mmCIF file of C-alpha atoms in Angstrom:
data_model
loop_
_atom_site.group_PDB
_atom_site.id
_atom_site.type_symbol
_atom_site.label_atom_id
_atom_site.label_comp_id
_atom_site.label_asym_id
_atom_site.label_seq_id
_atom_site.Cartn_x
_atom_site.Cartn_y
_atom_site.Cartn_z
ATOM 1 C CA UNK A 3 -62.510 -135.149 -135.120
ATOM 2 C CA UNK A 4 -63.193 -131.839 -135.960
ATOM 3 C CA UNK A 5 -63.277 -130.822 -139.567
ATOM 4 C CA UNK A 6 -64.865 -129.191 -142.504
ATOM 5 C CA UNK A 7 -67.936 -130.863 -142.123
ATOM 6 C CA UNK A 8 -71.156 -129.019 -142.871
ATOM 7 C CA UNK A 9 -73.367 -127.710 -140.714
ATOM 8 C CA UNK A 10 -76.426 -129.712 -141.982
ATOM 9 C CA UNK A 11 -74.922 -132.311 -140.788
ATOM 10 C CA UNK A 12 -73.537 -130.779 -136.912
ATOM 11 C CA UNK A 13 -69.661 -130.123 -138.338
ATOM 12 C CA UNK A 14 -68.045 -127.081 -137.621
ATOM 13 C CA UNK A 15 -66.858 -126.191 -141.168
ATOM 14 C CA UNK A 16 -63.420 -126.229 -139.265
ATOM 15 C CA UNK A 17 -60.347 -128.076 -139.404
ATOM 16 C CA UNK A 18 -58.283 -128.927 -135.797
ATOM 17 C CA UNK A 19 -55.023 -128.659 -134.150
ATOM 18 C CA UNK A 20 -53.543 -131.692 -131.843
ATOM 19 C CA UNK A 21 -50.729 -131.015 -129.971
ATOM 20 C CA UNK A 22 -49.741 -134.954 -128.435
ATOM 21 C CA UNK A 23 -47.519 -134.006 -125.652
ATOM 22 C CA UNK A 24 -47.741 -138.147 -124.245
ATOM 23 C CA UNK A 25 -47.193 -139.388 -127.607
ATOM 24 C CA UNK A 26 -50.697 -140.998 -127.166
ATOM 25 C CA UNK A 27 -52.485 -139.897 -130.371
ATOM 26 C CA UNK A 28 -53.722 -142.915 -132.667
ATOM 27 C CA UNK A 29 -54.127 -142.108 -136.299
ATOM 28 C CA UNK A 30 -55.041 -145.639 -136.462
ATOM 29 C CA UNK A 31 -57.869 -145.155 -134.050
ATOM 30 C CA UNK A 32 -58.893 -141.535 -135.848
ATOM 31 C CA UNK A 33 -59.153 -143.068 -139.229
ATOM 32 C CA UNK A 34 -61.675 -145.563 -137.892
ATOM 33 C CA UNK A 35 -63.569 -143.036 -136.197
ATOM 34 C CA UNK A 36 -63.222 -140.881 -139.645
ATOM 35 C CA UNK A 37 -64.500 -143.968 -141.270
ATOM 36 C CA UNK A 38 -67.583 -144.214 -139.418
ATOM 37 C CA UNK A 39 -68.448 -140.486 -139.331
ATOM 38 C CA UNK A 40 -68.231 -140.945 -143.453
ATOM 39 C CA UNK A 41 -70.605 -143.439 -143.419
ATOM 40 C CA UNK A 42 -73.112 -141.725 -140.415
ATOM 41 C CA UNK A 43 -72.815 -138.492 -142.643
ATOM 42 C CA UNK A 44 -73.842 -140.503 -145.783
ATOM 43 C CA UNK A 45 -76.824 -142.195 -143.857
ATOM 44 C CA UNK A 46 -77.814 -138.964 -142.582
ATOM 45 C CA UNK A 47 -77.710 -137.858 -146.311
ATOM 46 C CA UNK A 48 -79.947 -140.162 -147.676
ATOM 47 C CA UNK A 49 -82.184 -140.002 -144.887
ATOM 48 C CA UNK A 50 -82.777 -136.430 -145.214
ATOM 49 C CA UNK A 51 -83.035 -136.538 -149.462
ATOM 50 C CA UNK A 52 -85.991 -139.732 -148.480
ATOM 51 C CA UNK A 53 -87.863 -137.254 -146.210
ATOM 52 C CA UNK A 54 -87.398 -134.777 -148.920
ATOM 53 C CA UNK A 55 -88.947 -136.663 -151.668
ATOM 54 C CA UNK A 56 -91.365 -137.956 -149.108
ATOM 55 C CA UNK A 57 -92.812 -133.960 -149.134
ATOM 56 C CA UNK A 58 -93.087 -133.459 -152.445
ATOM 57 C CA UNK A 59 -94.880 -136.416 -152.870
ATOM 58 C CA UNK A 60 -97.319 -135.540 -150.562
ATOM 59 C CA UNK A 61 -97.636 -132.141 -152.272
ATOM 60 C CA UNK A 62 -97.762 -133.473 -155.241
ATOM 61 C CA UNK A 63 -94.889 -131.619 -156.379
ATOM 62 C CA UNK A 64 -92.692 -134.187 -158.737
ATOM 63 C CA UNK A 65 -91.687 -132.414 -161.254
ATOM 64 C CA UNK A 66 -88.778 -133.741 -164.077
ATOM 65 C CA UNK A 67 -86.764 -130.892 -162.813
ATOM 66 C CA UNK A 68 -87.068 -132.562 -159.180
ATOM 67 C CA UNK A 69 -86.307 -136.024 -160.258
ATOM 68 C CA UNK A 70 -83.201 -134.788 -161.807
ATOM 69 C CA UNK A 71 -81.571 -133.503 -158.507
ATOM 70 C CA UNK A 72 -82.393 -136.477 -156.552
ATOM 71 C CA UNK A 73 -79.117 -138.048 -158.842
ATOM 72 C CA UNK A 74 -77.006 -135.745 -157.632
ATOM 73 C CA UNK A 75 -74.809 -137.026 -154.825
ATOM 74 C CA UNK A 76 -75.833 -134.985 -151.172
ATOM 75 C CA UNK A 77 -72.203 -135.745 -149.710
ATOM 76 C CA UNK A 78 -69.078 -134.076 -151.804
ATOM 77 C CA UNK A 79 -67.022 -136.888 -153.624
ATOM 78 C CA UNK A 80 -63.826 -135.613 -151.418
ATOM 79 C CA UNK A 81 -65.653 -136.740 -148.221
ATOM 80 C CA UNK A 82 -63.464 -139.449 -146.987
ATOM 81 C CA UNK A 83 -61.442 -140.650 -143.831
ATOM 82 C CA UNK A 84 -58.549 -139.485 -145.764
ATOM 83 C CA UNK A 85 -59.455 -136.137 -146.474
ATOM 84 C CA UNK A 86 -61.104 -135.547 -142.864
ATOM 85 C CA UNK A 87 -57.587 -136.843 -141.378
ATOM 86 C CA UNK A 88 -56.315 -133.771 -143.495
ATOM 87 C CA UNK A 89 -57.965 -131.671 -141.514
ATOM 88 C CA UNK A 90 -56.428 -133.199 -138.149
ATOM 89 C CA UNK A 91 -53.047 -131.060 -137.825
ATOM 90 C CA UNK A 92 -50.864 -133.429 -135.228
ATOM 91 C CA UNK A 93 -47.894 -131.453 -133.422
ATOM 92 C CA UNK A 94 -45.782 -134.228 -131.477
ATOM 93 C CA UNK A 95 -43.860 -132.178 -128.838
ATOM 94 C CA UNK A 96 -40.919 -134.145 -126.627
ATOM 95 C CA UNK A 97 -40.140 -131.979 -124.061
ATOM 96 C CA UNK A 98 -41.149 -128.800 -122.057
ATOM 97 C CA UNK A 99 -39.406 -126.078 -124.932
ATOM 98 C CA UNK A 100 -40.849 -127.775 -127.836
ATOM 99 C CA UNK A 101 -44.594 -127.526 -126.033
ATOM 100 C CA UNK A 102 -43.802 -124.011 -125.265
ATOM 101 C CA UNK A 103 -42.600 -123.192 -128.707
ATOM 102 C CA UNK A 104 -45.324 -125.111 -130.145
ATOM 103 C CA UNK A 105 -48.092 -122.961 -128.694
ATOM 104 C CA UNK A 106 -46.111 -120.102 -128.529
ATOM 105 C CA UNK A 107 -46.059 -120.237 -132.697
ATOM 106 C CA UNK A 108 -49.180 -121.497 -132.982
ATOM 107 C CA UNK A 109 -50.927 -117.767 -133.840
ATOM 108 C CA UNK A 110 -48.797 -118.081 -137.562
ATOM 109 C CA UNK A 111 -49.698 -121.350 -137.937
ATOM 110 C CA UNK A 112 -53.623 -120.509 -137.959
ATOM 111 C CA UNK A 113 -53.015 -116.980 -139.263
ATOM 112 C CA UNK A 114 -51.834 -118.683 -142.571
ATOM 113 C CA UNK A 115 -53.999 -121.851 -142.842
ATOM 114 C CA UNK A 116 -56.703 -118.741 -142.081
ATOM 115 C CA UNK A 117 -55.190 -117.180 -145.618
ATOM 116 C CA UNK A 118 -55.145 -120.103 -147.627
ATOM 117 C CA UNK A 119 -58.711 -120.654 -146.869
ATOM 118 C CA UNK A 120 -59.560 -117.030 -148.161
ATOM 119 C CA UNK A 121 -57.231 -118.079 -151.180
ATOM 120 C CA UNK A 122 -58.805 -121.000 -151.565
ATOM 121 C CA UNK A 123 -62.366 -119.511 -151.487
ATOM 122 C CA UNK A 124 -61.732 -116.882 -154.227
ATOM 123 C CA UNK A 125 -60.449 -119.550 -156.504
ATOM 124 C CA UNK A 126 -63.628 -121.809 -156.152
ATOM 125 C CA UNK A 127 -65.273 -118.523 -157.001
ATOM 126 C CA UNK A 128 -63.544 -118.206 -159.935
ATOM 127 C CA UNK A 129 -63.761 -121.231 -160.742
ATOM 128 C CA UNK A 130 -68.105 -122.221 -160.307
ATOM 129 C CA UNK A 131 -68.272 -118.763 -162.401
ATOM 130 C CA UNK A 132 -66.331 -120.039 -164.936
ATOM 131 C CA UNK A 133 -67.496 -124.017 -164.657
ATOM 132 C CA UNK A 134 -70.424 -123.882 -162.517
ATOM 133 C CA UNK A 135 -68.957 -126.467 -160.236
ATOM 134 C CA UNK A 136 -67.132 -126.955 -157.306
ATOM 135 C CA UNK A 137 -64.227 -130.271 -157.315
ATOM 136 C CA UNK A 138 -62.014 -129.812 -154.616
ATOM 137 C CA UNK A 139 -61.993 -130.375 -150.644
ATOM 138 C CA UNK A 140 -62.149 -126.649 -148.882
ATOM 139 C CA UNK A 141 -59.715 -125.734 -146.502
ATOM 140 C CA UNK A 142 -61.448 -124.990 -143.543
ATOM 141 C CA UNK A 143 -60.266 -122.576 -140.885
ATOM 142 C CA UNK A 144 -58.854 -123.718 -137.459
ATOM 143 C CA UNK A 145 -61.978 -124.416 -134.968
ATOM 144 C CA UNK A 146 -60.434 -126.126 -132.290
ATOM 145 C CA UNK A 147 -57.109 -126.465 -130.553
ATOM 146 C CA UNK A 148 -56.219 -129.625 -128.299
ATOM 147 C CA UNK A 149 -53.496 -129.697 -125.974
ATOM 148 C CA UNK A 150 -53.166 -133.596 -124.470
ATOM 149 C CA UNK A 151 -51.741 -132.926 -121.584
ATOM 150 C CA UNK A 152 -50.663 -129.282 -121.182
ATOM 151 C CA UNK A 153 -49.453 -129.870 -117.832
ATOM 152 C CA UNK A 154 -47.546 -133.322 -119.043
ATOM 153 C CA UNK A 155 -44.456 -131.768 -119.313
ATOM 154 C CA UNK A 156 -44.355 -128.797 -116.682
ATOM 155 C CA UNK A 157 -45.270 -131.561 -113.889
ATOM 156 C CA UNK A 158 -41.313 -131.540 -113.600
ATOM 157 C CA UNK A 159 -39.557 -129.830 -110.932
ATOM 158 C CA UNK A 160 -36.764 -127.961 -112.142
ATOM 159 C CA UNK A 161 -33.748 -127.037 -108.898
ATOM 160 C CA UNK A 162 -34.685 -123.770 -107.941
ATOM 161 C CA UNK A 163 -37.970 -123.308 -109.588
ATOM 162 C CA UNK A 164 -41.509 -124.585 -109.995
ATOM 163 C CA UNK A 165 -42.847 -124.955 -113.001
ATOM 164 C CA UNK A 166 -46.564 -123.606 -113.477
ATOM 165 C CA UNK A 167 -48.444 -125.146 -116.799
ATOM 166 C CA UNK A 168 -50.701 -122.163 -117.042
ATOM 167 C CA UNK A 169 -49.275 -119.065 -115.324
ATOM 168 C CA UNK A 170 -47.217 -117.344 -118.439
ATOM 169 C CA UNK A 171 -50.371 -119.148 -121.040
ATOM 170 C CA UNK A 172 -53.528 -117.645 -119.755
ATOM 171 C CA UNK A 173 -53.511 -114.233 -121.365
ATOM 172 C CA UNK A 174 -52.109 -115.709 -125.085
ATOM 173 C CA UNK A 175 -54.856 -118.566 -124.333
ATOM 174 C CA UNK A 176 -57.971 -115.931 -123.864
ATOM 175 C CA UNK A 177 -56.517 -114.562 -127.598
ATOM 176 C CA UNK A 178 -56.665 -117.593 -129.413
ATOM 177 C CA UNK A 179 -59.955 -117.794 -127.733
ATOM 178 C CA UNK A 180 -61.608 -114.779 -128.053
ATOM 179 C CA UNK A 181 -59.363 -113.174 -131.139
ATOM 180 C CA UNK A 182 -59.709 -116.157 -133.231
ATOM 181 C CA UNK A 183 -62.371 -117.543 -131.816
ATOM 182 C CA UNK A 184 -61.095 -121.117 -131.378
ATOM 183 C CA UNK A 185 -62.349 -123.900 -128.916
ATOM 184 C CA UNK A 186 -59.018 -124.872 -126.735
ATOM 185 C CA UNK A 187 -59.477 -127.922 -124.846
ATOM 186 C CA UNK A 188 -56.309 -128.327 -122.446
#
């Protein structure tokens, strides 16, 4: 899964695209696998505030003003397998147009959930000057595109033609690439 997970904890601060051309993707399977990331990021959490505290005890350094961020929750109260499967954008496509189309519109798609992150961002802004807090999930920008199987549907041989899965892709492929800097996995 790929989604706006911090850094801290080896996310990508990105959301992802899935484009199921076998009809194989599970969101059953994906929440599970959501549930256990929630849980390895929340152990990860702790772990990391224990080692903290275990430093300033060493240095001597607890102060009231320490003990009262130690409270405070490390993982953001919209970190759940539901939210993370918000991230997960799933295009089902049937045939050989509706791949082609898919991809071919695929540039708007992360264009504008590119905007509403910006949006998004200058509202929180607004927002912690105004409340000094931050509630809501971000949108995160597209990070990675996943094409399961690109070459499902051009495998066909069409009378009079051969179908290549690549040939008319690669140079709108390098763009999303290197333009939008995306991860495509094909």
């Amino acid at each position: 899964c790929a989604l706006p997970i911090s850094r801290i904890y080896g996310g990508v601060e990105g959301e992802a695209v899935y484009i199921d051309t076998e009809g194989s993707f599970s969101p059953e399977r994906c929440y599970t696998m959501a549930q256990a990331l929630v849980k390895h990021v929340q152990a990860s959490a702790a772990r990391r505030e224990q080692q903290r505290l275990m430093r300033q005890r060493q240095q001597q350094l607890t102060t009231t003003a320490t003990a009262a961020t130690t409270t405070k929750s490390l993982v953001p109260s919209w970190f759940n397998p539901n939210t993370i499967l918000n991230g997960i954008h799933v295009f089902r496509v049937h045939d050989e147009t509706s791949q082609t189309l898919t991809i071919k519109h695929l540039e708007q798609f992360i264009k504008g959930r590119q905007e509403d992150c910006l949006i998004q961002k200058e509202r929180q802004k607004q927002q912690q000057h105004q409340e000094g807090q931050m509630g809501e999930m971000p949108i995160a920008p597209i990070k990675i595109v996943i094409i399961d199987s690109i070459a499902f549907h051009y495998r066909v041989r069409i009378v009079g033609r051969v179908l290549s899965p690549c040939a008319g892709n690669t140079d709108f492929f390098c763009f999303f690439a290197t333009c939008l800097f995306l991860t495509l996995l094909l």
